[in-house]
Short mmCIF file of C-alpha atoms and ligand atoms in Angstrom, two decimals:
data_model
loop_
_atom_site.label_atom_id
_atom_site.label_comp_id
_atom_site.label_asym_id
_atom_site.label_seq_id
_atom_site.Cartn_x
_atom_site.Cartn_y
_atom_site.Cartn_z
CA UNK I 1 -46.64 15.23 -0.95
CA UNK I 2 -43.01 14.17 -0.93
CA UNK I 3 -42.03 16.80 1.56
CA UNK I 4 -44.58 15.64 4.08
CA UNK I 5 -43.17 12.13 4.34
CA UNK I 6 -42.03 11.56 7.90
CA UNK I 7 -39.44 8.84 8.21
CA UNK I 8 -40.16 6.71 11.31
CA UNK I 9 -37.79 7.81 14.06
CA UNK I 10 -36.52 4.26 14.68
CA UNK I 11 -35.15 4.12 11.12
CA UNK I 12 -33.27 7.42 11.25
CA UNK I 13 -29.52 7.72 11.86
CA UNK I 14 -28.43 9.27 15.16
CA UNK I 15 -26.40 11.80 13.14
CA UNK I 16 -27.76 12.65 9.71
CA UNK I 17 -24.72 14.34 8.17
CA UNK I 18 -23.38 12.38 5.20
CA UNK I 19 -21.87 15.18 3.14
CA UNK I 20 -18.56 14.68 1.34
CA UNK I 21 -17.32 18.08 2.48
CA UNK I 22 -18.05 19.94 4.58
CA UNK I 23 -18.54 16.68 6.38
CA UNK I 24 -19.76 15.56 9.78
CA UNK I 25 -17.95 17.21 12.68
CA UNK I 26 -18.45 15.01 15.75
CA UNK I 27 -20.71 16.57 18.37
CA UNK I 28 -18.07 15.93 21.07
CA UNK I 29 -15.54 17.98 19.09
CA UNK I 30 -18.00 20.86 18.82
CA UNK I 31 -18.67 20.64 22.55
CA UNK I 32 -14.92 20.62 23.24
CA UNK I 33 -14.54 23.70 21.03
CA UNK I 34 -17.24 25.53 22.99
CA UNK I 35 -15.64 24.38 26.25
CA UNK I 36 -12.25 25.75 25.20
CA UNK I 37 -13.71 29.12 26.16
CA UNK I 38 -11.38 32.08 25.97
CA UNK I 39 -8.20 29.95 25.89
CA UNK I 40 -7.76 29.90 22.07
CA UNK I 41 -10.48 31.58 20.01
CA UNK I 42 -10.04 35.31 20.07
CA UNK I 43 -6.37 35.14 21.02
CA UNK I 44 -3.28 35.92 18.97
CA UNK I 45 -1.97 33.29 16.58
CA UNK I 46 1.52 34.67 17.27
CA UNK I 47 1.37 33.59 20.92
CA UNK I 48 2.17 30.24 22.46
CA UNK I 49 -1.35 28.77 22.92
CA UNK I 50 -2.15 28.89 19.19
CA UNK I 51 1.43 28.05 18.18
CA UNK I 52 1.20 24.99 20.43
CA UNK I 53 -2.05 24.03 18.72
CA UNK I 54 -0.44 24.33 15.27
CA UNK I 55 2.62 22.40 16.44
CA UNK I 56 0.43 19.70 17.95
CA UNK I 57 -1.49 19.26 14.69
CA UNK I 58 1.81 19.01 12.80
CA UNK I 59 3.16 16.39 15.20
CA UNK I 60 -0.03 14.35 15.18
CA UNK I 61 -0.18 14.33 11.37
CA UNK I 62 3.46 13.22 11.28
CA UNK I 63 2.54 10.43 13.67
CA UNK I 64 -0.63 9.40 11.83
CA UNK I 65 1.34 9.07 8.59
CA UNK I 66 4.55 7.78 10.21
CA UNK I 67 6.42 10.45 8.23
CA UNK I 68 9.98 9.46 7.35
CA UNK I 69 13.00 11.50 8.45
CA UNK I 70 13.18 14.83 6.65
CA UNK I 71 9.48 15.09 5.75
CA UNK I 72 7.67 18.19 6.98
CA UNK I 73 4.06 19.09 7.69
CA UNK I 74 3.38 22.45 6.02
CA UNK I 75 0.14 24.41 6.21
CA UNK I 76 -1.39 27.55 4.79
CA UNK I 77 -4.66 29.28 4.05
CA UNK I 78 -7.12 28.81 1.26
CA UNK I 79 -7.78 25.07 1.17
CA UNK I 80 -6.80 22.58 -1.51
CA UNK I 81 -8.05 24.90 -4.25
CA UNK I 82 -5.46 27.49 -3.23
CA UNK I 83 -2.85 24.75 -3.12
CA UNK I 84 -3.28 24.11 -6.87
CA UNK I 85 -2.14 27.67 -7.50
CA UNK I 86 0.57 27.32 -4.87
CA UNK I 87 1.82 24.25 -6.76
CA UNK I 88 1.92 26.00 -10.13
CA UNK I 89 4.05 28.74 -8.58
CA UNK I 90 6.27 26.77 -6.22
CA UNK I 91 6.40 23.11 -7.27
CA UNK I 92 6.15 22.90 -11.06
CA UNK I 93 9.49 23.80 -12.60
CA UNK I 94 8.37 23.62 -16.20
CA UNK I 95 5.84 20.94 -16.97
CA UNK I 96 3.37 18.92 -14.96
CA UNK I 97 1.49 15.75 -15.86
CA UNK I 98 -1.98 15.04 -14.52
CA UNK I 99 -4.31 12.12 -14.13
CA UNK I 100 -7.81 13.54 -14.56
CA UNK I 101 -10.91 11.45 -13.92
CA UNK I 102 -13.25 13.94 -12.31
CA UNK I 103 -13.75 17.52 -11.28
CA UNK I 104 -10.96 17.96 -8.77
CA UNK I 105 -8.11 16.39 -10.69
CA UNK I 106 -9.27 18.53 -13.63
CA UNK I 107 -9.00 21.75 -11.66
CA UNK I 108 -5.31 21.29 -10.88
CA UNK I 109 -4.61 20.45 -14.54
CA UNK I 110 -6.52 23.59 -15.58
CA UNK I 111 -4.51 25.75 -13.14
CA UNK I 112 -1.26 24.44 -14.58
CA UNK I 113 -2.46 24.87 -18.18
CA UNK I 114 -3.43 28.48 -17.42
CA UNK I 115 -0.06 29.44 -15.90
CA UNK I 116 1.79 31.37 -18.62
CA UNK I 117 5.22 30.58 -17.11
CA UNK I 118 4.72 26.82 -17.50
CA UNK I 119 4.71 24.58 -20.55
CA UNK I 120 1.45 22.92 -21.62
CA UNK I 121 0.86 20.08 -19.11
CA UNK I 122 0.27 16.47 -20.09
CA UNK I 123 -3.28 15.52 -19.15
CA UNK I 124 -4.40 11.90 -19.17
CA UNK I 125 -8.19 11.83 -19.03
CA UNK I 126 -10.58 9.07 -18.06
CA UNK I 127 -14.35 8.77 -17.94
CA UNK I 128 -16.09 9.43 -14.62
CA UNK I 129 -16.08 6.19 -12.67
CA UNK I 130 -12.61 5.14 -13.83
CA UNK I 131 -9.03 6.06 -12.94
CA UNK I 132 -6.74 7.67 -15.52
CA UNK I 133 -2.99 8.17 -15.28
CA UNK I 134 -1.00 10.99 -16.89
CA UNK I 135 0.36 8.59 -19.52
CA UNK I 136 -3.15 8.32 -20.98
CA UNK I 137 -2.19 11.55 -22.77
CA UNK I 138 -0.73 10.30 -26.05
CA UNK I 139 1.82 13.12 -26.01
CA UNK I 140 3.09 12.00 -22.59
CA UNK I 141 6.87 12.00 -22.30
CA UNK I 142 8.11 11.11 -18.80
CA UNK I 143 11.45 12.82 -19.46
CA UNK I 144 9.73 16.21 -19.75
CA UNK I 145 7.73 15.94 -16.54
CA UNK I 146 8.79 17.49 -13.23
CA UNK I 147 5.49 17.18 -11.32
CA UNK I 148 3.33 14.05 -11.57
CA UNK I 149 -0.12 14.71 -10.11
CA UNK I 150 -3.37 12.92 -9.48
CA UNK I 151 -6.06 12.73 -6.79
CA UNK I 152 -5.97 9.83 -4.33
CA UNK I 153 -9.74 9.95 -4.16
CA UNK I 154 -11.91 11.71 -6.74
CA UNK I 155 -14.65 13.10 -4.52
CA UNK I 156 -16.84 14.05 -7.47
CA UNK I 157 -17.27 10.46 -8.69
CA UNK I 158 -16.46 8.21 -5.72
CA UNK I 159 -13.41 6.66 -7.33
CA UNK I 160 -10.25 5.90 -5.40
CA UNK I 161 -6.79 5.06 -6.63
CA UNK I 162 -6.32 1.64 -4.99
CA UNK I 163 -2.62 2.18 -4.48
CA UNK I 164 -0.77 5.48 -4.54
CA UNK I 165 2.09 5.16 -7.04
CA UNK I 166 5.16 7.24 -7.79
CA UNK I 167 5.64 8.93 -11.15
CA UNK I 168 9.03 9.20 -12.89
CA UNK I 169 11.91 9.28 -10.44
CA UNK I 170 13.10 12.78 -11.38
CA UNK I 171 9.58 14.22 -10.96
CA UNK I 172 7.79 15.12 -7.75
CA UNK I 173 4.73 12.97 -7.11
CA UNK I 174 2.04 15.41 -5.90
CA UNK I 175 -1.15 13.75 -4.70
CA UNK I 176 -4.44 15.44 -3.80
CA UNK I 177 -5.47 13.67 -0.62
CA UNK I 178 -8.29 16.04 0.24
CA UNK I 179 -11.06 13.49 0.70
CA UNK I 180 -8.67 10.56 1.21
CA UNK I 181 -6.71 11.97 4.14
CA UNK I 182 -7.31 10.07 7.33
CA UNK I 183 -9.39 7.41 5.61
CA UNK I 184 -7.32 5.79 2.85
CA UNK I 185 -3.91 4.17 3.15
CA UNK I 186 -0.83 5.89 1.80
CA UNK I 187 2.83 5.26 2.44
CA UNK I 188 4.40 8.74 2.54
CA UNK I 189 7.58 7.29 1.03
CA UNK I 190 5.56 6.92 -2.20
CA UNK I 191 4.73 10.63 -2.47
CA UNK I 192 6.57 13.95 -2.36
CA UNK I 193 3.57 16.10 -1.58
CA UNK I 194 0.33 14.79 -0.08
CA UNK I 195 -2.01 17.76 0.36
CA UNK I 196 -5.53 18.09 1.70
CA UNK I 197 -8.15 20.36 3.22
CA UNK I 198 -9.44 19.43 6.68
CA UNK I 199 -13.22 19.59 6.12
CA UNK I 200 -13.51 16.07 4.69
CA UNK I 201 -11.86 13.02 6.26
CA UNK I 202 -10.42 15.08 9.10
CA UNK I 203 -13.86 16.11 10.34
CA UNK I 204 -13.02 19.77 10.66
CA UNK I 205 -14.02 22.96 8.90
CA UNK I 206 -12.67 24.48 5.69
CA UNK I 207 -10.20 27.24 4.93
CA UNK I 208 -6.78 25.66 5.43
CA UNK I 209 -4.54 23.35 3.44
CA UNK I 210 -2.01 20.89 4.80
CA UNK I 211 0.84 19.34 2.84
CA UNK I 212 3.07 16.45 3.88
CA UNK I 213 6.29 17.24 2.03
CA UNK I 214 9.34 15.12 1.23
CA UNK I 215 12.92 16.41 1.25
CA UNK I 216 12.84 16.43 -2.58
CA UNK I 217 9.73 18.61 -2.54
CA UNK I 218 11.26 20.98 0.00
CA UNK I 219 14.38 21.24 -2.17
CA UNK I 220 12.25 22.02 -5.24
CA UNK I 221 10.49 24.82 -3.38
CA UNK I 222 13.84 26.34 -2.47
CA UNK I 223 15.16 25.94 -5.99
CA UNK I 224 12.16 27.74 -7.51
CA UNK I 225 12.16 30.47 -4.83
CA UNK I 226 15.81 31.16 -5.68
CA UNK I 227 15.15 31.19 -9.44
CA UNK I 228 13.72 34.72 -9.52
CA UNK I 229 10.21 33.64 -10.59
CA UNK I 230 7.57 36.13 -9.40
CA UNK I 231 5.45 34.45 -6.74
CA UNK I 232 2.68 36.23 -4.80
CA UNK I 233 3.51 35.86 -1.08
CA UNK I 234 0.15 34.23 -0.35
CA UNK I 235 0.91 31.47 -2.89
CA UNK I 236 4.62 31.14 -2.13
CA UNK I 237 5.25 27.69 -0.70
CA UNK I 238 8.69 28.74 0.56
CA UNK I 239 6.96 31.31 2.78
CA UNK I 240 4.57 28.64 4.06
CA UNK I 241 7.44 26.23 4.72
CA UNK I 242 9.27 28.92 6.69
CA UNK I 243 6.22 29.85 8.73
CA UNK I 244 5.25 26.22 9.33
CA UNK I 245 8.69 25.55 10.82
CA UNK I 246 7.80 28.23 13.36
CA UNK I 247 4.33 26.72 14.00
CA UNK I 248 2.78 29.69 12.22
CA UNK I 249 1.03 30.71 9.02
CA UNK I 250 1.71 33.74 6.83
CA UNK I 251 -1.62 35.30 7.76
CA UNK I 252 -4.29 34.65 10.34
CA UNK I 253 -5.52 31.05 10.30
CA UNK I 254 -8.97 29.73 11.25
CA UNK I 255 -8.30 28.73 14.85
CA UNK I 256 -11.55 26.76 15.20
CA UNK I 257 -10.59 24.72 12.13
CA UNK I 258 -7.25 23.90 13.72
CA UNK I 259 -8.94 23.00 16.99
CA UNK I 260 -11.29 20.55 15.27
CA UNK I 261 -8.49 18.93 13.23
CA UNK I 262 -6.54 18.48 16.42
CA UNK I 263 -9.52 16.85 18.14
CA UNK I 264 -10.06 14.48 15.22
CA UNK I 265 -6.37 13.56 15.08
CA UNK I 266 -6.50 12.68 18.79
CA UNK I 267 -9.43 10.39 18.11
CA UNK I 268 -7.75 8.80 15.10
CA UNK I 269 -4.52 8.15 16.97
CA UNK I 270 -6.43 6.67 19.92
CA UNK I 271 -8.40 4.36 17.60
CA UNK I 272 -5.59 2.58 15.82
CA UNK I 273 -4.07 5.37 13.71
CA UNK I 274 -4.29 5.31 9.94
CA UNK I 275 -4.63 1.51 9.75
CA UNK I 276 -7.51 1.67 12.22
CA UNK I 277 -9.18 4.42 10.18
CA UNK I 278 -8.80 2.45 6.94
CA UNK I 279 -10.61 -0.50 8.48
CA UNK I 280 -13.33 1.87 9.67
CA UNK I 281 -13.85 3.38 6.22
CA UNK I 282 -13.81 -0.06 4.59
CA UNK I 283 -16.52 -1.22 6.95
CA UNK I 284 -18.47 1.99 6.37
CA UNK I 285 -18.27 1.73 2.59
CA UNK I 286 -19.27 -1.95 2.65
CA UNK I 287 -22.49 -0.94 4.45
CA UNK I 288 -23.41 1.19 1.43
CA UNK I 289 -22.09 -0.91 -1.47
CA UNK I 290 -23.45 -4.21 -0.09
CA UNK I 291 -26.85 -2.62 0.35
CA UNK I 292 -26.79 -1.18 -3.19
CA UNK I 293 -25.84 -4.59 -4.61
CA UNK I 294 -28.85 -6.13 -2.87
CA UNK I 295 -31.37 -3.63 -4.23
CA UNK I 296 -32.74 -4.09 -7.73
CA UNK I 297 -33.08 -0.34 -8.12
CA UNK I 298 -29.59 0.62 -6.93
CA UNK I 299 -26.10 -0.04 -8.31
CA UNK I 300 -22.67 1.13 -7.19
CA UNK I 301 -21.71 3.77 -9.78
CA UNK I 302 -18.11 2.58 -10.07
CA UNK I 303 -18.14 -0.68 -12.01
CA UNK I 304 -14.73 -1.93 -10.91
CA UNK I 305 -14.98 -2.92 -7.22
CA UNK I 306 -11.26 -2.20 -6.70
CA UNK I 307 -11.85 1.46 -7.62
CA UNK I 308 -14.92 1.97 -5.44
CA UNK I 309 -14.00 4.60 -2.92
CA UNK I 310 -13.98 3.59 0.73
CA UNK I 311 -14.50 7.23 1.77
CA UNK I 312 -17.10 8.58 -0.68
CA UNK I 313 -19.59 5.99 -1.96
CA UNK I 314 -21.65 6.76 -5.06
CA UNK I 315 -24.76 4.75 -5.89
CA UNK I 316 -26.81 5.12 -9.06
CA UNK I 317 -30.55 4.70 -8.80
CA UNK I 318 -32.55 3.16 -11.64
CA UNK I 319 -33.80 5.62 -14.24
CA UNK I 320 -36.05 3.42 -16.33
CA UNK I 321 -39.07 1.18 -16.08
CA UNK I 322 -40.87 0.07 -12.94
CA UNK I 323 -37.70 0.25 -10.90
CA UNK I 324 -37.03 3.93 -11.60
CA UNK I 325 -36.42 6.06 -8.51
CA UNK I 326 -35.82 9.81 -8.57
CA UNK I 327 -32.70 10.37 -6.48
CA UNK I 328 -33.50 14.06 -6.17
CA UNK I 329 -36.85 13.27 -4.54
CA UNK I 330 -35.26 10.71 -2.23
CA UNK I 331 -32.68 13.25 -1.20
CA UNK I 332 -35.33 15.95 -0.67
CA UNK I 333 -37.33 13.70 1.65
CA UNK I 334 -34.19 12.74 3.55
CA UNK I 335 -33.25 16.40 3.94
CA UNK I 336 -36.69 17.30 5.26
CA UNK I 337 -36.10 14.58 7.87
CA UNK I 338 -32.68 15.87 8.91
CA UNK I 339 -30.60 13.47 6.80
CA UNK I 340 -28.52 15.75 4.61
CA UNK I 341 -26.08 16.09 1.74
CA UNK I 342 -26.44 12.73 -0.02
CA UNK I 343 -26.86 14.52 -3.36
CA UNK I 344 -24.44 13.68 -6.19
CA UNK I 345 -21.69 16.08 -7.21
CA UNK I 346 -23.66 18.71 -9.07
CA UNK I 347 -21.71 18.68 -12.34
CA UNK I 348 -21.77 14.88 -12.61
CA UNK I 349 -25.49 15.15 -13.35
CA UNK I 350 -26.45 11.57 -12.49
CA UNK I 351 -29.47 10.05 -10.77
CA UNK I 352 -27.30 9.22 -7.84
CA UNK I 353 -26.77 9.29 -4.10
CA UNK I 354 -23.32 10.17 -2.79
CA UNK I 355 -22.53 9.23 0.78
CA UNK I 356 -19.45 10.10 2.81
CA UNK I 357 -17.99 7.13 4.70
CA UNK I 358 -15.27 9.14 6.46
CA UNK I 359 -13.83 7.88 9.74
CA UNK I 360 -16.06 10.23 11.76
CA UNK I 361 -19.19 8.65 10.26
CA UNK I 362 -20.61 5.72 12.24
CA UNK I 363 -21.31 2.43 10.47
CA UNK I 364 -24.62 2.15 12.34
CA UNK I 365 -25.65 5.53 10.97
CA UNK I 366 -24.87 4.38 7.42
CA UNK I 367 -27.01 1.29 7.97
CA UNK I 368 -29.78 3.52 9.30
CA UNK I 369 -29.41 5.68 6.19
CA UNK I 370 -29.94 2.65 3.94
CA UNK I 371 -33.02 1.65 5.92
CA UNK I 372 -34.33 5.20 5.61
CA UNK I 373 -33.74 5.21 1.84
CA UNK I 374 -35.54 1.85 1.54
CA UNK I 375 -38.49 3.32 3.40
CA UNK I 376 -38.58 6.48 1.28
CA UNK I 377 -38.37 4.51 -1.96
CA UNK I 378 -41.22 2.30 -0.85
CA UNK I 379 -43.35 5.36 -0.05
CA UNK I 380 -42.58 7.00 -3.40
CA UNK I 381 -43.42 3.70 -5.15
CA UNK I 382 -46.75 3.50 -3.47
CA UNK I 383 -47.56 6.92 -4.85
CA UNK I 384 -46.81 9.17 -1.92
C1 PLP K 1 -13.05 19.20 -1.82
C2 PLP K 1 -11.87 18.88 -2.64
C3 PLP K 1 -10.99 19.87 -3.07
C4 PLP K 1 -11.24 21.34 -2.80
O1 PLP K 1 -11.09 21.64 -1.44
P1 PLP K 1 -11.34 23.14 -0.94
O2 PLP K 1 -10.93 23.09 0.49
O3 PLP K 1 -12.78 23.44 -1.14
O4 PLP K 1 -10.48 24.01 -1.76
C5 PLP K 1 -9.89 19.50 -3.78
N1 PLP K 1 -9.65 18.22 -4.08
C6 PLP K 1 -10.47 17.22 -3.69
C7 PLP K 1 -10.14 15.81 -4.03
C8 PLP K 1 -11.61 17.52 -2.95
O5 PLP K 1 -12.42 16.55 -2.56
#
């Protein structure tokens, strides 16, 4: 029986968490959280200890991204999904343009399309496994666009945009960095808003969003707030900007999430900052892609090597003939052995493994994962 297969202990990774979000939270960070005792958790977010924590996270993000003069680190509740609605209320003046090549980019485009106060967005679509830019929409007219949006890394397919690019000069470039943050390179001067949730590359828990915002983006928020548009307070970016300047959030934040982001930022800054993290994720991803290239029954899903994500690697397993391997069975055996969350994005529906290569994941653990998969495949082949 598949579920009775016991992977030899010497093959197993030390830490078996390879999920693309929620992702591995380092054991030391969890221990530090427990050791923080009554200092933070269970205390008021309006008092100095939590405000200092928020301020510290803001400063460390500014340092990690070497934010230029005038940029601000803004945060609020609800994660990146909430930020899509925030953006339709507080960033899009009239019409947005979207690059959609997977689930997450598509959700922002859908939020903008559904907002009755906005014009129909331009949506450039590409097949899963590729990158598509807003100008893939044949109606695209750069003159009509005031927000130019795309994901830096499409977590659902394992595709990354190799270089973050600006849209039209008069538009705000708004980039979803949720799974890219902390692991892929971006020059903040090339974006107006770089937003993300902390439960992916930042090795924390969910529930918050962060946005690195340029002076142009901050000015847009003010302009729209002054325009008289109805904006629910929870989704009003001007309210978040105001609170963030005071090291606060509109309503009660998840303090443990902030604590874990802070811990991960300390580690990232101590280990070479963003450049150091990018070399880590490149090394991590190579451990998966190189292995897949060497196996007859595995292939990196993304055909173009330049688009293969360094933070979320997707590998197709053979579906036909003698080489066929059922990824679902492989994943089930792994899970029973404590190696979890290597399943593909559910709506992609492929015979695939998806493996997070975030900075908090150790290269040795990824190598151990590949050895474990090899072992499982061999067992399944031999009729286990
Ligand atoms: C996970 C993810 C989101 C959604 O994040 P939530 O915190 O669950 O709202 C958005 N965009 C990308 C690229 C993601 O990977």
